[in-house]
PDB file of C-alpha atoms in Angstrom:
ATOM      1  CA  MET X   1     -15.361   2.970  19.129  1.00  0.00           C
ATOM      2  CA  SER X   2     -18.704   2.775  17.667  1.00  0.00           C
ATOM      3  CA  ILE X   3     -19.933   0.024  15.321  1.00  0.00           C
ATOM      4  CA  GLU X   4     -19.951   2.555  12.624  1.00  0.00           C
ATOM      5  CA  ASN X   5     -16.181   3.326  13.045  1.00  0.00           C
ATOM      6  CA  ASN X   6     -15.529  -0.467  13.219  1.00  0.00           C
ATOM      7  CA  HIS X   7     -16.557  -0.523   9.575  1.00  0.00           C
ATOM      8  CA  HIS X   8     -14.021   1.812   8.527  1.00  0.00           C
ATOM      9  CA  TYR X   9     -11.457   0.086   6.063  1.00  0.00           C
ATOM     10  CA  TYR X  10      -8.567   1.111   8.285  1.00  0.00           C
ATOM     11  CA  SER X  11     -10.028  -0.431  11.369  1.00  0.00           C
ATOM     12  CA  LYS X  12      -8.768  -3.750  12.689  1.00  0.00           C
ATOM     13  CA  SER X  13     -12.241  -5.394  12.755  1.00  0.00           C
ATOM     14  CA  GLN X  14     -15.105  -5.006  10.465  1.00  0.00           C
ATOM     15  CA  GLY X  15     -17.585  -5.873  13.302  1.00  0.00           C
ATOM     16  CA  ASP X  16     -20.823  -7.174  12.152  1.00  0.00           C
ATOM     17  CA  LEU X  17     -20.580  -5.767   8.625  1.00  0.00           C
ATOM     18  CA  GLU X  18     -22.210  -8.210   6.267  1.00  0.00           C
ATOM     19  CA  SER X  19     -19.731  -9.901   3.871  1.00  0.00           C
ATOM     20  CA  ASN X  20     -20.515  -9.680   0.139  1.00  0.00           C
ATOM     21  CA  PRO X  21     -17.632 -11.301  -1.698  1.00  0.00           C
ATOM     22  CA  SER X  22     -16.893 -10.112  -5.228  1.00  0.00           C
ATOM     23  CA  LYS X  23     -13.890 -10.080  -7.648  1.00  0.00           C
ATOM     24  CA  PHE X  24     -12.560  -8.243 -10.601  1.00  0.00           C
ATOM     25  CA  VAL X  25      -9.953  -8.573 -13.260  1.00  0.00           C
ATOM     26  CA  PHE X  26      -7.075  -6.165 -13.563  1.00  0.00           C
ATOM     27  CA  ASN X  27      -5.023  -6.116 -16.737  1.00  0.00           C
ATOM     28  CA  PHE X  28      -1.634  -4.386 -16.416  1.00  0.00           C
ATOM     29  CA  LYS X  29       1.502  -4.411 -18.570  1.00  0.00           C
ATOM     30  CA  GLU X  30       0.398  -7.630 -20.411  1.00  0.00           C
ATOM     31  CA  HIS X  31      -0.329  -9.255 -17.035  1.00  0.00           C
ATOM     32  CA  LYS X  32      -3.664 -10.450 -15.803  1.00  0.00           C
ATOM     33  CA  PHE X  33      -4.576 -10.242 -12.139  1.00  0.00           C
ATOM     34  CA  VAL X  34      -7.772 -11.467 -10.450  1.00  0.00           C
ATOM     35  CA  TYR X  35      -8.528  -9.621  -7.147  1.00  0.00           C
ATOM     36  CA  HIS X  36     -11.114 -10.813  -4.698  1.00  0.00           C
ATOM     37  CA  THR X  37     -12.576  -8.135  -2.489  1.00  0.00           C
ATOM     38  CA  ASP X  38     -15.569  -7.698  -0.030  1.00  0.00           C
ATOM     39  CA  ASN X  39     -17.577  -4.960   1.857  1.00  0.00           C
ATOM     40  CA  GLY X  40     -15.467  -3.067   4.509  1.00  0.00           C
ATOM     41  CA  VAL X  41     -12.243  -2.869   2.373  1.00  0.00           C
ATOM     42  CA  PHE X  42     -10.836   0.138   0.610  1.00  0.00           C
ATOM     43  CA  SER X  43     -11.969   0.529  -3.089  1.00  0.00           C
ATOM     44  CA  LYS X  44     -13.678  -3.011  -3.334  1.00  0.00           C
ATOM     45  CA  ASP X  45     -14.941  -2.636  -6.966  1.00  0.00           C
ATOM     46  CA  TYR X  46     -11.898  -1.622  -8.693  1.00  0.00           C
ATOM     47  CA  ILE X  47      -8.278  -0.569  -8.136  1.00  0.00           C
ATOM     48  CA  ASP X  48      -8.527   3.052  -6.936  1.00  0.00           C
ATOM     49  CA  TYR X  49      -6.722   5.737  -9.151  1.00  0.00           C
ATOM     50  CA  GLY X  50      -4.114   6.546  -6.519  1.00  0.00           C
ATOM     51  CA  SER X  51      -3.057   2.787  -6.415  1.00  0.00           C
ATOM     52  CA  PHE X  52      -2.984   2.651 -10.236  1.00  0.00           C
ATOM     53  CA  ALA X  53      -0.967   5.885 -10.530  1.00  0.00           C
ATOM     54  CA  MET X  54       1.634   4.348  -8.124  1.00  0.00           C
ATOM     55  CA  LEU X  55       1.748   1.082 -10.166  1.00  0.00           C
ATOM     56  CA  LYS X  56       2.316   3.100 -13.336  1.00  0.00           C
ATOM     57  CA  THR X  57       5.156   5.020 -11.771  1.00  0.00           C
ATOM     58  CA  PHE X  58       6.955   2.799  -9.193  1.00  0.00           C
ATOM     59  CA  LYS X  59      10.158   1.218 -10.263  1.00  0.00           C
ATOM     60  CA  PRO X  60      12.093  -1.293  -7.878  1.00  0.00           C
ATOM     61  CA  ASN X  61      15.773  -0.325  -7.150  1.00  0.00           C
ATOM     62  CA  ASN X  62      18.552  -2.808  -7.198  1.00  0.00           C
ATOM     63  CA  LEU X  63      18.920  -3.408  -3.426  1.00  0.00           C
ATOM     64  CA  ASP X  64      18.685  -6.918  -2.378  1.00  0.00           C
ATOM     65  CA  PHE X  65      16.022  -6.652   0.183  1.00  0.00           C
ATOM     66  CA  PRO X  66      12.239  -7.101   0.182  1.00  0.00           C
ATOM     67  CA  ILE X  67       9.780  -4.384  -0.737  1.00  0.00           C
ATOM     68  CA  LEU X  68       7.183  -3.484   1.757  1.00  0.00           C
ATOM     69  CA  ASP X  69       3.541  -2.491   0.830  1.00  0.00           C
ATOM     70  CA  MET X  70       2.298  -0.658   3.894  1.00  0.00           C
ATOM     71  CA  GLY X  71      -1.585  -0.477   4.305  1.00  0.00           C
ATOM     72  CA  ALA X  72      -1.993  -3.013   1.513  1.00  0.00           C
ATOM     73  CA  GLY X  73      -5.614  -3.366   1.465  1.00  0.00           C
ATOM     74  CA  TYR X  74      -6.560  -6.663  -0.303  1.00  0.00           C
ATOM     75  CA  GLY X  75      -3.203  -6.575  -1.936  1.00  0.00           C
ATOM     76  CA  PRO X  76      -3.460  -4.975  -5.418  1.00  0.00           C
ATOM     77  CA  ILE X  77      -0.139  -2.877  -5.193  1.00  0.00           C
ATOM     78  CA  GLY X  78       1.985  -5.535  -3.358  1.00  0.00           C
ATOM     79  CA  ILE X  79       0.932  -8.548  -5.408  1.00  0.00           C
ATOM     80  CA  THR X  80       1.233  -6.583  -8.717  1.00  0.00           C
ATOM     81  CA  VAL X  81       4.604  -5.417  -8.055  1.00  0.00           C
ATOM     82  CA  SER X  82       5.752  -8.909  -6.864  1.00  0.00           C
ATOM     83  CA  ASN X  83       4.599 -10.747  -9.916  1.00  0.00           C
ATOM     84  CA  LEU X  84       5.501  -7.908 -12.393  1.00  0.00           C
ATOM     85  CA  TYR X  85       9.125  -7.490 -11.092  1.00  0.00           C
ATOM     86  CA  ASN X  86       9.625 -11.075  -9.532  1.00  0.00           C
ATOM     87  CA  LYS X  87      10.390  -9.362  -6.169  1.00  0.00           C
ATOM     88  CA  ASP X  88       9.931 -10.365  -2.543  1.00  0.00           C
ATOM     89  CA  VAL X  89       7.043  -8.291  -1.310  1.00  0.00           C
ATOM     90  CA  VAL X  90       5.715  -7.989   2.243  1.00  0.00           C
ATOM     91  CA  MET X  91       2.367  -6.560   2.814  1.00  0.00           C
ATOM     92  CA  CYS X  92       0.998  -5.271   6.134  1.00  0.00           C
ATOM     93  CA  GLU X  93      -2.726  -4.583   6.724  1.00  0.00           C
ATOM     94  CA  ILE X  94      -4.697  -3.910  10.035  1.00  0.00           C
ATOM     95  CA  ASN X  95      -8.007  -4.636   8.489  1.00  0.00           C
ATOM     96  CA  GLU X  96      -8.578  -8.291   9.284  1.00  0.00           C
ATOM     97  CA  ARG X  97     -11.026  -8.852   6.315  1.00  0.00           C
ATOM     98  CA  ALA X  98      -8.620  -7.299   3.997  1.00  0.00           C
ATOM     99  CA  TYR X  99      -5.810  -9.362   5.410  1.00  0.00           C
ATOM    100  CA  ASN X 100      -7.657 -12.704   4.642  1.00  0.00           C
ATOM    101  CA  LEU X 101      -8.334 -11.278   1.104  1.00  0.00           C
ATOM    102  CA  ILE X 102      -4.592 -10.649   0.644  1.00  0.00           C
ATOM    103  CA  ASN X 103      -3.901 -14.294   1.326  1.00  0.00           C
ATOM    104  CA  LYS X 104      -6.677 -15.407  -1.063  1.00  0.00           C
ATOM    105  CA  ASN X 105      -5.272 -13.046  -3.720  1.00  0.00           C
ATOM    106  CA  ILE X 106      -1.752 -14.309  -3.277  1.00  0.00           C
ATOM    107  CA  GLU X 107      -3.008 -17.822  -3.889  1.00  0.00           C
ATOM    108  CA  GLU X 108      -5.258 -16.643  -6.866  1.00  0.00           C
ATOM    109  CA  ASN X 109      -2.392 -14.784  -8.580  1.00  0.00           C
ATOM    110  CA  LYS X 110       0.257 -17.429  -7.679  1.00  0.00           C
ATOM    111  CA  ALA X 111       2.254 -14.504  -6.093  1.00  0.00           C
ATOM    112  CA  THR X 112       4.841 -17.094  -4.558  1.00  0.00           C
ATOM    113  CA  LYS X 113       7.192 -14.250  -3.485  1.00  0.00           C
ATOM    114  CA  ALA X 114       4.561 -12.081  -1.556  1.00  0.00           C
ATOM    115  CA  LYS X 115       3.747 -12.590   2.089  1.00  0.00           C
ATOM    116  CA  ALA X 116       1.173 -10.889   4.228  1.00  0.00           C
ATOM    117  CA  TYR X 117       1.016  -9.740   7.884  1.00  0.00           C
ATOM    118  CA  HIS X 118      -2.015  -8.773   9.943  1.00  0.00           C
ATOM    119  CA  SER X 119      -0.176  -5.878  11.437  1.00  0.00           C
ATOM    120  CA  ASP X 120      -0.961  -2.553  13.070  1.00  0.00           C
ATOM    121  CA  LEU X 121       1.488  -0.570  10.960  1.00  0.00           C
ATOM    122  CA  PHE X 122       5.002  -2.000  11.600  1.00  0.00           C
ATOM    123  CA  GLU X 123       3.990  -3.902  14.693  1.00  0.00           C
ATOM    124  CA  LYS X 124       4.610  -7.472  13.315  1.00  0.00           C
ATOM    125  CA  ILE X 125       7.705  -6.576  11.189  1.00  0.00           C
ATOM    126  CA  GLU X 126       9.856  -4.543  13.443  1.00  0.00           C
ATOM    127  CA  ASP X 127      12.873  -6.571  12.854  1.00  0.00           C
ATOM    128  CA  MET X 128      12.775  -6.385   9.133  1.00  0.00           C
ATOM    129  CA  VAL X 129      14.441  -3.881   6.733  1.00  0.00           C
ATOM    130  CA  PHE X 130      13.322  -3.059   3.179  1.00  0.00           C
ATOM    131  CA  SER X 131      14.647  -1.639  -0.099  1.00  0.00           C
ATOM    132  CA  SER X 132      11.578   0.092  -1.003  1.00  0.00           C
ATOM    133  CA  ILE X 133       8.390   0.957   0.895  1.00  0.00           C
ATOM    134  CA  ILE X 134       5.182   1.754  -0.952  1.00  0.00           C
ATOM    135  CA  THR X 135       2.125   3.268   0.656  1.00  0.00           C
ATOM    136  CA  ASN X 136      -1.177   4.610  -0.390  1.00  0.00           C
ATOM    137  CA  PRO X 137      -1.644   5.836   3.226  1.00  0.00           C
ATOM    138  CA  PRO X 138      -5.186   5.762   4.866  1.00  0.00           C
ATOM    139  CA  ILE X 139      -5.866   9.551   4.927  1.00  0.00           C
ATOM    140  CA  ARG X 140      -9.043   9.122   6.813  1.00  0.00           C
ATOM    141  CA  ALA X 141      -7.256   7.430   9.610  1.00  0.00           C
ATOM    142  CA  GLY X 142      -5.728  10.876  10.441  1.00  0.00           C
ATOM    143  CA  LYS X 143      -2.519  12.606  10.108  1.00  0.00           C
ATOM    144  CA  ALA X 144      -0.988  10.997  13.154  1.00  0.00           C
ATOM    145  CA  VAL X 145      -1.261   7.449  11.380  1.00  0.00           C
ATOM    146  CA  VAL X 146       0.136   8.802   8.095  1.00  0.00           C
ATOM    147  CA  TYR X 147       3.044  10.367   9.714  1.00  0.00           C
ATOM    148  CA  ALA X 148       3.689   7.346  11.732  1.00  0.00           C
ATOM    149  CA  ILE X 149       3.975   5.431   8.395  1.00  0.00           C
ATOM    150  CA  TYR X 150       6.420   7.972   7.244  1.00  0.00           C
ATOM    151  CA  ASP X 151       8.433   7.689  10.593  1.00  0.00           C
ATOM    152  CA  GLY X 152       8.443   3.856  10.639  1.00  0.00           C
ATOM    153  CA  SER X 153       9.495   3.731   6.894  1.00  0.00           C
ATOM    154  CA  PHE X 154      12.573   5.926   7.573  1.00  0.00           C
ATOM    155  CA  LYS X 155      13.555   3.558  10.476  1.00  0.00           C
ATOM    156  CA  GLN X 156      13.121   0.348   8.375  1.00  0.00           C
ATOM    157  CA  LEU X 157      14.548   1.325   5.035  1.00  0.00           C
ATOM    158  CA  VAL X 158      18.180   0.265   4.240  1.00  0.00           C
ATOM    159  CA  SER X 159      20.727   2.935   3.327  1.00  0.00           C
ATOM    160  CA  GLY X 160      19.743   3.879  -0.121  1.00  0.00           C
ATOM    161  CA  GLY X 161      16.157   2.609   0.250  1.00  0.00           C
ATOM    162  CA  GLU X 162      13.280   4.463  -1.005  1.00  0.00           C
ATOM    163  CA  LEU X 163       9.841   5.517   0.258  1.00  0.00           C
ATOM    164  CA  TRP X 164       7.228   5.997  -2.362  1.00  0.00           C
ATOM    165  CA  VAL X 165       3.983   7.652  -1.333  1.00  0.00           C
ATOM    166  CA  VAL X 166       0.723   8.393  -3.306  1.00  0.00           C
ATOM    167  CA  ILE X 167      -1.445  11.090  -2.062  1.00  0.00           C
ATOM    168  CA  GLN X 168      -3.786  13.605  -3.547  1.00  0.00           C
ATOM    169  CA  LYS X 169      -2.936  17.321  -3.464  1.00  0.00           C
ATOM    170  CA  LYS X 170      -6.187  18.119  -1.747  1.00  0.00           C
ATOM    171  CA  GLN X 171      -5.666  15.529   0.973  1.00  0.00           C
ATOM    172  CA  GLY X 172      -2.293  17.016   2.054  1.00  0.00           C
ATOM    173  CA  ALA X 173       0.344  16.242  -0.493  1.00  0.00           C
ATOM    174  CA  PRO X 174       2.121  19.512   0.059  1.00  0.00           C
ATOM    175  CA  SER X 175       2.246  19.100   3.888  1.00  0.00           C
ATOM    176  CA  SER X 176       3.397  15.499   3.370  1.00  0.00           C
ATOM    177  CA  LYS X 177       6.118  16.587   1.075  1.00  0.00           C
ATOM    178  CA  SER X 178       7.294  19.219   3.600  1.00  0.00           C
ATOM    179  CA  TYR X 179       7.216  16.628   6.426  1.00  0.00           C
ATOM    180  CA  LEU X 180       9.110  14.007   4.295  1.00  0.00           C
ATOM    181  CA  GLU X 181      11.705  16.665   3.234  1.00  0.00           C
ATOM    182  CA  ASN X 182      12.578  17.267   6.941  1.00  0.00           C
ATOM    183  CA  LEU X 183      12.507  13.509   7.717  1.00  0.00           C
ATOM    184  CA  PHE X 184      14.673  12.209   4.918  1.00  0.00           C
ATOM    185  CA  GLY X 185      16.369  15.391   3.744  1.00  0.00           C
ATOM    186  CA  ASN X 186      14.883  15.076   0.381  1.00  0.00           C
ATOM    187  CA  CYS X 187      11.499  14.411  -1.350  1.00  0.00           C
ATOM    188  CA  GLU X 188      10.971  14.402  -5.178  1.00  0.00           C
ATOM    189  CA  ILE X 189       7.614  14.667  -6.861  1.00  0.00           C
ATOM    190  CA  VAL X 190       8.043  11.868  -9.437  1.00  0.00           C
ATOM    191  CA  ASP X 191       4.728  12.402 -11.122  1.00  0.00           C
ATOM    192  CA  ARG X 192       1.328  14.292 -10.899  1.00  0.00           C
ATOM    193  CA  ASP X 193      -1.516  12.452 -12.205  1.00  0.00           C
ATOM    194  CA  LYS X 194      -5.234  13.718 -11.807  1.00  0.00           C
ATOM    195  CA  GLY X 195      -4.576  15.448  -8.521  1.00  0.00           C
ATOM    196  CA  TYR X 196      -2.464  12.624  -7.189  1.00  0.00           C
ATOM    197  CA  TYR X 197       1.221  13.162  -6.301  1.00  0.00           C
ATOM    198  CA  ILE X 198       3.732  10.367  -6.291  1.00  0.00           C
ATOM    199  CA  LEU X 199       6.412  11.264  -3.949  1.00  0.00           C
ATOM    200  CA  LYS X 200       9.782   9.508  -3.514  1.00  0.00           C
ATOM    201  CA  CYS X 201      12.292  10.049  -0.638  1.00  0.00           C
ATOM    202  CA  VAL X 202      15.703   8.218  -0.499  1.00  0.00           C
ATOM    203  CA  LYS X 203      17.306   7.347   2.799  1.00  0.00           C
ATOM    204  CA  ASN X 204      20.816   8.405   2.728  1.00  0.00           C
TER     205      ASN X 204
END
């Protein structure tokens, strides 16, 4: 893999990419969050619209298991959900720099019920099960990675658990919906927002 590829936000190491730390404030539903970011992470200057659309739409179910944020970046979805709903949230992230930022953001936002794993997809959490899994999948990593997230989610959701996916129509929402319908036996378009689809599947 070239150094250039190492700088992709979905790569494990950011190689020699220069660090340039920054932070921003995110006000959401009468809560204030502060997120530390850096070069080499996804959407470093603000919460991307897909994640924002997910946060506006997602509602946790009543099952008494943790929520998983798969491909968590620097943690904006997982930390926001954990603090907003007072839920145990697990966050998995392959990018080492983003993983370190998650831990910094957990501390910054006093997200005491959130925990991060430096994990290639489900590698470090294979023995865990979840009530909901949320993902803003890394489309640029390729369809094989995205579909591996879907397959792993089906395996690690409890009965009645839900997979929530945000994906742009132009980046494959219809084909993802078709794949998920075959995998779960159902897939609902919960919302459409500026070209983003929020998909929800329930494991029966």
